[in-house]
């Protein structure tokens, strides 16, 4: 993500830090591509929306 995108998300009250943690309470997790797996994707809850970067970039306001 670009600094501009991160600043926009932070201005909307989102925690957009890449180094931030995830938990079962995470609302949206942005990943490089669908099917991406990491320690972050394994910690999210069943209600977390996992979306790839392209989809998120094109539809940010839908997810925040």
Coordinates of C-alpha atoms in Angstrom, one line a residue:
X1 CA 0.0 0.0 0.0
X2 CA 1.1 3.5 -0.7
X3 CA 1.6 6.1 2.0
X4 CA -1.3 8.0 0.6
X5 CA -3.6 5.0 1.0
X6 CA -2.4 4.4 4.5
X7 CA -2.9 8.1 5.4
X8 CA -6.4 8.0 4.0
X9 CA -7.3 4.8 6.0
X10 CA -5.9 6.3 9.2
X11 CA -7.9 9.5 8.6
X12 CA -11.0 7.3 8.5
X13 CA -10.1 5.7 11.9
X14 CA -8.7 2.4 10.5
X15 CA -5.6 0.7 11.8
X16 CA -3.7 0.4 8.5
X17 CA -0.3 -0.5 9.9
X18 CA 1.3 -3.5 8.1
X19 CA 3.1 -4.4 11.3
X20 CA -0.2 -4.3 13.3
X21 CA -1.6 -7.5 14.7
X22 CA -4.7 -9.5 13.7
X23 CA -7.2 -11.3 15.9
X24 CA -10.6 -12.9 15.7
X25 CA -11.9 -9.3 16.0
X26 CA -10.2 -8.0 12.8
X27 CA -12.9 -6.7 10.4
X28 CA -10.9 -6.6 7.1
X29 CA -7.5 -8.1 6.3
X30 CA -5.9 -7.0 3.0
X31 CA -3.6 -9.6 1.4
X32 CA -1.5 -9.6 -1.7
X33 CA -3.8 -12.2 -3.5
X34 CA -6.7 -14.5 -2.6
X35 CA -5.3 -17.7 -1.3
X36 CA -2.4 -16.0 0.4
X37 CA -1.6 -17.7 3.7
X38 CA 0.4 -16.3 6.7
X39 CA 0.3 -16.2 10.4
X40 CA -2.0 -13.2 10.1
X41 CA -4.5 -15.0 8.0
X42 CA -4.5 -17.9 10.5
X43 CA -5.4 -15.6 13.4
X44 CA -8.5 -13.9 12.0
X45 CA -12.1 -14.8 13.0
X46 CA -14.8 -16.4 10.9
X47 CA -16.4 -13.0 10.3
X48 CA -13.2 -11.3 9.0
X49 CA -13.4 -10.3 5.4
X50 CA -10.2 -11.2 3.5
X51 CA -9.7 -9.2 0.4
X52 CA -6.9 -8.9 -2.1
X53 CA -5.0 -5.6 -2.6
X54 CA -6.4 -4.9 -6.1
X55 CA -10.0 -5.3 -4.9
X56 CA -9.4 -3.3 -1.8
X57 CA -7.7 -0.5 -3.7
X58 CA -10.6 -0.2 -6.2
X59 CA -13.3 -0.4 -3.6
X60 CA -11.8 1.0 -0.4
X61 CA -15.0 2.8 0.8
X62 CA -16.9 -0.5 0.6
X63 CA -14.6 -2.0 3.2
X64 CA -14.2 0.8 5.7

